[in-house]
Coordinates of N, CA and C in Angstrom, one line a residue:
M29 N -3.4 -6.1 2.0 CA -2.1 -5.4 2.0 C -1.4 -5.0 1.1
I30 N -0.7 -4.0 0.6 CA 0.4 -3.9 0.2 C 1.4 -2.9 0.6
H31 N 2.9 -3.3 0.3 CA 4.0 -2.9 0.7 C 4.6 -1.8 -0.1
Y32 N 5.2 -0.5 0.3 CA 5.9 0.1 -0.5 C 7.1 0.5 0.3
Q33 N 8.0 0.8 -0.3 CA 9.2 1.4 0.4 C 8.7 3.4 -0.1
V34 N 8.8 3.6 0.8 CA 8.8 5.5 1.0 C 10.2 6.0 1.8
R35 N 9.8 7.3 1.1 CA 10.9 8.2 1.4 C 10.5 9.3 2.3
C36 N 11.1 10.2 2.9 CA 10.9 11.5 3.5 C 11.8 12.4 2.9
A37 N 11.3 13.7 2.9 CA 11.7 14.7 2.1 C 13.2 14.8 2.5
A38 N 13.7 14.7 3.6 CA 15.3 14.7 4.1 C 15.7 13.1 3.4
G39 N 15.4 12.3 2.7 CA 16.1 11.0 2.2 C 15.9 10.0 3.3
H40 N 15.1 9.4 4.2 CA 15.5 8.3 5.1 C 14.3 7.6 4.3
E41 N 14.6 6.3 4.1 CA 13.4 5.3 3.6 C 13.6 4.7 4.5
F42 N 11.9 3.9 4.1 CA 11.3 3.1 5.3 C 10.3 2.4 4.6
D43 N 9.9 1.1 5.6 CA 8.5 0.7 4.9 C 7.3 1.1 5.4
G44 N 6.4 0.7 4.0 CA 5.1 1.4 4.5 C 4.0 0.0 4.5
W45 N 3.0 0.0 5.1 CA 2.2 -1.3 4.5 C 0.9 -0.6 4.3
F46 N 0.1 -0.7 3.6 CA -1.4 0.2 3.0 C -2.2 -0.9 2.8
R47 N -3.5 -0.9 3.3 CA -4.6 -1.4 2.6 C -4.7 -1.5 1.0
D48 N -4.5 -0.7 0.6 CA -4.4 -0.8 -1.1 C -3.6 0.9 -1.7
A49 N -3.9 0.9 -2.8 CA -2.7 2.0 -3.3 C -3.6 3.3 -3.2
A50 N -4.8 3.4 -3.1 CA -5.6 4.7 -2.8 C -5.2 4.9 -1.6
S51 N -5.3 4.0 -0.3 CA -5.2 4.5 1.1 C -3.9 5.0 1.3
Y52 N -2.6 4.6 0.2 CA -1.4 5.6 0.4 C -1.9 6.3 0.1
E53 N -2.3 7.0 -0.9 CA -2.2 8.2 -1.5 C -2.9 9.1 -0.8
R54 N -4.5 8.6 -0.3 CA -4.9 9.2 0.5 C -4.2 10.2 1.9
Q55 N -3.5 8.9 2.7 CA -2.5 9.2 3.5 C -1.4 9.8 3.1
A56 N -0.5 9.9 2.4 CA 0.2 10.8 1.7 C -0.1 11.9 1.4
K57 N -1.2 12.3 1.0 CA -1.6 14.0 0.4 C -2.1 14.4 1.8
A58 N -2.9 13.6 2.6 CA -3.0 14.1 4.0 C -2.2 14.7 5.3
R59 N -0.6 14.0 4.7 CA 0.6 14.1 5.5 C 0.2 13.4 6.8
A60 N -0.5 12.3 6.5 CA -0.6 11.1 7.7 C 0.1 10.1 7.9
I61 N 1.6 10.1 7.1 CA 2.4 9.3 6.9 C 3.8 9.9 7.6
E62 N 4.2 9.5 8.7 CA 5.4 10.2 9.6 C 6.9 9.1 9.2
C63 N 8.1 10.0 9.0 CA 9.2 9.1 9.0 C 9.5 9.1 10.4
P64 N 9.9 7.6 10.3 CA 10.1 7.3 12.0 C 11.6 7.6 12.4
A65 N 12.6 8.2 11.6 CA 14.0 8.6 11.8 C 13.6 10.3 12.3
C66 N 12.8 11.2 11.5 CA 13.1 12.5 11.9 C 11.5 13.2 11.8
G67 N 10.3 12.2 11.9 CA 9.3 12.9 12.2 C 8.9 14.0 10.9
N68 N 9.4 14.0 9.7 CA 9.1 14.4 8.3 C 8.2 13.8 8.1
R69 N 6.9 14.9 7.3 CA 5.5 14.4 6.9 C 5.5 14.1 5.3
N70 N 6.5 14.6 4.9 CA 6.7 15.2 3.4 C 6.9 13.7 2.9
I71 N 6.2 12.9 2.4 CA 6.7 11.5 1.9 C 6.1 11.0 0.7
E72 N 7.1 10.6 0.0 CA 6.6 10.2 -1.5 C 7.2 8.7 -1.5
R73 N 6.7 7.6 -2.6 CA 7.1 6.4 -2.5 C 8.8 6.4 -3.5
A74 N 9.4 5.4 -2.7 CA 10.7 5.2 -3.7 C 10.8 4.1 -4.4
P75 N 11.9 4.3 -5.5 CA 11.6 2.7 -6.2 C 11.8 1.3 -5.4
M76 N 11.9 0.8 -6.1 CA 11.6 -0.6 -5.5 C 11.8 -1.3 -6.2
A77 N 12.4 -2.5 -6.1 CA 12.3 -4.0 -6.7 C 11.3 -4.7 -6.8
P78 N 10.4 -5.4 -7.8 CA 9.1 -6.1 -8.1 C 9.3 -7.0 -7.3
A79 N 8.2 -7.9 -6.4 CA 8.1 -8.8 -5.5 C 8.3 -10.0 -6.7
L80 N 8.8 -11.0 -7.0 CA 8.7 -12.0 -7.7 C 8.3 -13.2 -7.0
G81 N 7.4 -14.0 -7.4 CA 6.9 -15.2 -6.6 C 7.6 -16.3 -7.3
R82 N 8.1 -17.3 -6.4 CA 9.0 -18.1 -7.1 C 7.9 -19.7 -7.6
V83 N 8.2 -20.3 -8.5 CA 7.5 -21.4 -9.2 C 7.7 -22.4 -8.6
R84 N 6.9 -23.1 -7.9 CA 7.1 -24.8 -7.1 C 7.0 -25.6 -8.1
A85 N 8.4 -26.8 -8.2 CA 8.2 -27.8 -9.0 C 7.7 -29.0 -8.8
Q86 N 7.0 -28.9 -7.3 CA 6.3 -29.7 -6.6 C 4.9 -29.3 -6.5
P87 N 4.0 -30.3 -6.4 CA 2.4 -29.9 -6.4 C 2.3 -29.5 -4.9
A88 N 1.8 -28.2 -4.4 CA 1.5 -28.0 -3.0 C 1.2 -28.8 -2.5
R89 N 1.5 -28.6 -1.0 CA 1.1 -29.9 0.2 C 0.5 -28.9 1.0
E90 N -0.6 -29.7 1.7 CA -1.2 -29.5 2.7 C -0.4 -28.8 4.0
E91 N -0.2 -27.8 4.1 CA 0.9 -27.3 5.7 C 0.6 -27.5 7.0
A92 N 1.4 -27.9 7.7 CA 0.7 -28.1 9.1 C 0.4 -26.6 9.9
P93 N -0.6 -26.8 10.8 CA -1.0 -25.3 11.4 C 0.5 -25.2 12.0
A94 N 1.1 -23.7 12.2 CA 2.0 -23.3 12.8 C 1.8 -23.8 14.3
P95 N 3.0 -24.6 15.3 CA 2.6 -24.3 16.5 C 2.4 -22.9 17.3
K96 N 1.7 -23.3 18.3 CA 1.7 -22.0 19.0 C 2.7 -21.7 20.1
T97 N 3.0 -20.4 20.1 CA 3.9 -20.1 20.7 C 3.7 -19.1 21.7
T98 N 4.4 -18.6 22.5 CA 4.8 -17.7 23.7 C 4.8 -16.6 23.4
P99 N 4.0 -15.6 23.0 CA 4.4 -13.9 22.2 C 5.4 -13.4 23.3
A100 N 6.4 -13.1 22.5 CA 8.0 -12.3 22.8 C 7.1 -10.8 23.9
S101 N 8.2 -10.7 24.7 CA 7.8 -9.8 25.5 C 7.7 -8.2 24.6
P102 N 6.8 -7.6 24.8 CA 6.3 -6.7 23.7 C 7.6 -5.3 23.3
D103 N 8.2 -5.7 24.6 CA 9.6 -4.5 24.3 C 10.9 -4.9 23.8
V104 N 11.0 -6.2 23.2 CA 11.6 -6.7 22.4 C 11.4 -7.2 20.9
A105 N 12.0 -6.7 20.1 CA 12.2 -7.3 18.8 C 12.7 -8.6 18.4
A106 N 12.4 -9.9 17.6 CA 12.9 -11.1 17.0 C 14.2 -11.0 17.3
G107 N 15.2 -10.2 17.0 CA 16.7 -10.3 17.0 C 17.0 -10.3 18.7
G108 N 16.1 -9.6 19.4 CA 16.2 -9.1 20.9 C 16.4 -8.1 21.2
V109 N 16.6 -7.1 20.0 CA 16.6 -5.9 20.4 C 15.9 -4.6 19.5
M110 N 15.2 -3.9 20.2 CA 14.3 -3.4 19.1 C 14.8 -1.9 18.9
P111 N 14.6 -1.8 17.4 CA 15.5 -0.4 17.0 C 14.9 1.0 17.6
D112 N 15.8 1.8 18.1 CA 15.5 3.0 18.7 C 14.3 3.9 18.4
H113 N 14.3 3.8 16.3 CA 13.8 4.8 15.9 C 12.0 4.2 16.3
L114 N 11.9 3.1 16.1 CA 10.7 2.0 16.1 C 10.5 2.2 17.8
R115 N 11.2 2.2 18.8 CA 11.0 2.4 20.1 C 10.3 3.4 20.1
A116 N 10.6 4.9 19.8 CA 10.2 6.2 20.0 C 9.1 6.5 19.5
I117 N 8.6 5.7 18.4 CA 7.6 5.8 17.8 C 6.4 5.3 18.8
L118 N 6.5 3.9 19.2 CA 5.9 3.2 19.9 C 6.0 4.0 21.3
Q119 N 6.6 4.7 21.8 CA 6.7 5.6 23.4 C 5.7 6.4 22.8
R120 N 5.8 7.1 21.5 CA 4.9 8.2 21.5 C 3.2 7.9 21.3
L121 N 3.1 7.0 20.6 CA 2.2 6.1 20.9 C 1.6 5.9 22.2
R122 N 2.0 5.4 22.8 CA 2.1 4.9 24.4 C 1.2 6.4 25.0
T123 N 2.1 7.5 24.7 CA 2.1 8.5 25.5 C 0.4 9.0 25.1
E124 N 0.0 9.4 23.9 CA -1.0 9.6 23.2 C -2.2 8.6 23.8
V125 N -2.3 7.2 23.5 CA -3.1 6.5 24.4 C -3.7 6.9 25.6
E126 N -2.4 6.8 26.6 CA -2.7 7.4 27.7 C -3.2 8.6 27.9
K127 N -2.9 9.5 27.5 CA -3.7 11.0 27.4 C -5.0 10.7 27.0
T128 N -5.2 10.3 26.1 CA -6.5 10.4 25.4 C -7.4 9.3 25.4
C129 N -7.1 8.4 25.9 CA -8.1 7.0 26.0 C -8.5 6.9 27.8
D130 N -9.4 6.2 28.0 CA -9.7 5.9 29.3 C -9.0 4.5 29.4
Y131 N -8.2 3.8 30.6 CA -7.5 2.6 31.0 C -9.0 1.8 31.5
V132 N -9.2 0.6 31.2 CA -10.6 -0.5 31.7 C -9.9 -1.5 32.2
G133 N -8.3 -1.8 32.1 CA -8.0 -2.8 32.5 C -8.6 -4.3 31.8
G134 N -8.5 -5.2 32.9 CA -9.4 -6.5 32.2 C -10.7 -6.6 31.8
A135 N -11.4 -5.1 31.7 CA -12.8 -5.2 31.6 C -13.4 -4.5 30.2
F136 N -11.8 -4.9 29.4 CA -11.8 -4.2 28.3 C -13.1 -4.8 27.0
A137 N -13.0 -5.9 27.1 CA -14.1 -6.3 26.0 C -15.6 -6.0 26.9
D138 N -15.8 -6.3 27.7 CA -17.2 -5.8 28.4 C -17.5 -4.1 27.9
E139 N -16.3 -3.7 28.0 CA -16.6 -2.2 28.1 C -16.6 -1.7 26.9
A140 N -15.9 -2.6 25.7 CA -15.8 -1.9 24.4 C -17.5 -2.5 23.6
R141 N -17.9 -3.8 24.6 CA -19.4 -4.3 23.9 C -20.4 -2.9 24.3
K142 N -20.1 -2.4 25.6 CA -21.2 -1.5 26.2 C -21.2 -0.2 25.3
I143 N -19.6 0.5 24.5 CA -19.9 1.5 24.0 C -20.1 1.2 22.5
H144 N -20.2 -0.2 22.2 CA -20.9 -0.3 20.6 C -22.4 -0.4 20.8
R145 N -22.8 -0.9 21.7 CA -24.1 -0.8 21.9 C -24.9 0.3 22.3
G146 N -24.0 1.7 22.6 CA -24.7 2.7 23.0 C -24.7 2.9 24.8
E147 N -24.6 1.6 25.2 CA -24.4 1.7 26.8 C -23.8 2.5 27.9
S148 N -23.0 2.7 27.2 CA -21.8 3.7 27.8 C -20.8 4.7 27.0
E149 N -20.5 5.8 27.4 CA -20.3 6.8 26.5 C -19.2 6.4 25.8
R150 N -19.1 7.0 24.3 CA -18.4 6.8 23.3 C -16.9 7.6 23.3
R151 N -16.0 6.6 23.3 CA -14.8 7.3 23.7 C -13.4 6.3 23.8
G152 N -12.2 6.5 23.5 CA -11.3 5.7 23.3 C -11.2 4.9 24.8
I153 N -10.6 3.6 24.7 CA -10.5 2.8 25.9 C -9.1 2.2 25.3
Y154 N -8.3 1.8 26.4 CA -7.0 0.7 26.3 C -7.3 -0.6 27.5
G155 N -6.8 -1.5 27.4 CA -6.7 -2.1 28.3 C -6.4 -3.9 27.9
E156 N -6.6 -4.7 28.8 CA -6.3 -6.1 28.5 C -7.3 -6.7 27.8
T157 N -6.6 -7.8 27.0 CA -8.2 -8.8 26.9 C -7.1 -10.0 26.0
T158 N -7.9 -11.2 26.1 CA -7.3 -12.3 25.4 C -7.8 -12.5 24.0
P159 N -6.5 -13.0 23.2 CA -7.0 -13.2 21.7 C -8.4 -13.6 21.7
A160 N -9.1 -14.4 22.3 CA -10.4 -15.1 21.7 C -11.1 -14.0 21.8
Q161 N -10.9 -13.3 22.9 CA -11.9 -12.2 23.4 C -11.7 -11.1 22.0
A162 N -10.3 -10.5 21.8 CA -10.6 -9.8 20.9 C -11.0 -10.3 19.5
Q163 N -10.9 -11.5 18.9 CA -11.4 -12.0 18.1 C -12.9 -12.1 17.8
A164 N -13.7 -12.2 19.1 CA -14.7 -12.2 19.0 C -15.4 -10.9 19.0
L165 N -14.8 -9.6 19.7 CA -15.2 -8.2 19.5 C -15.2 -8.1 17.7
S166 N -14.2 -8.6 17.3 CA -14.0 -8.2 15.7 C -15.1 -9.1 14.7
D167 N -15.6 -10.2 15.4 CA -16.2 -11.1 14.7 C -17.8 -10.4 14.8
E168 N -17.7 -9.4 16.1 CA -19.2 -8.4 16.3 C -19.3 -7.1 15.6
G169 N -18.4 -6.9 14.7 CA -18.5 -5.7 14.1 C -17.7 -4.6 15.1
I170 N -16.7 -4.9 16.5 CA -16.3 -4.0 16.8 C -14.6 -3.9 16.8
E171 N -14.3 -2.4 16.3 CA -12.7 -2.8 15.8 C -11.9 -2.5 16.8
V172 N -10.9 -3.7 16.9 CA -10.0 -3.5 18.2 C -8.4 -3.3 17.5
A173 N -7.7 -3.0 18.4 CA -6.2 -3.2 17.5 C -5.0 -3.7 18.9
S174 N -4.2 -4.3 18.6 CA -3.3 -4.9 19.6 C -2.1 -4.1 19.2
I175 N -2.0 -3.3 20.9 CA -0.6 -2.4 20.1 C 0.6 -2.7 21.4
P176 N 1.8 -2.8 20.6 CA 2.9 -3.4 21.3 C 3.3 -2.3 22.4
W177 N 3.4 -2.6 23.7 CA 3.0 -1.8 24.6 C 4.6 -1.6 25.5
V178 N 5.2 -0.7 25.0 CA 7.0 -0.5 25.4 C 6.8 0.6 26.9
R179 N 8.2 0.1 27.0 CA 8.3 1.5 28.4 C 8.0 2.5 28.2
R180 N 7.4 3.5 29.1 CA 7.4 5.1 29.0 C 8.8 5.2 28.3
A181 N 8.9 6.4 27.7 CA 10.0 7.1 27.5 C 10.6 8.0 28.5
E182 N 11.6 7.9 29.1 CA 12.5 8.6 30.2 C 12.4 10.1 30.0
S183 N 12.1 10.8 30.7 CA 12.0 12.2 30.9 C 13.4 12.8 31.1

């Protein structure tokens, strides 16, 4: 992944993560990148300081695995509050997923496999699955994504 600081035509700057430079260029040209502050799709890379690595004075040690933690509520950021612009983007994403995909609940992994094998109608689905089931789907070549599920926007 590559990190760019990007800016919309209105001057809002925000972070963007892309598979590679070519991926950024394709998305920017297709106007597929949207400013989280105003929705503007005229995006360009903004100047940013280079990321410099630190030299270690000591030999690298084998690190202990990170302790397992309970995931935070999907509606709360690390500081306890999700920024409004991020919440708005995730609410729009939720609305789009609910409008265009079928909810399959806890049968997500099974239904994804059926679709992948051609045993069920090819369509977008969403539901619940365990991290182990999601990894197994990925290992089988079935694309899955975990989406932070925020409360619906109030009308």
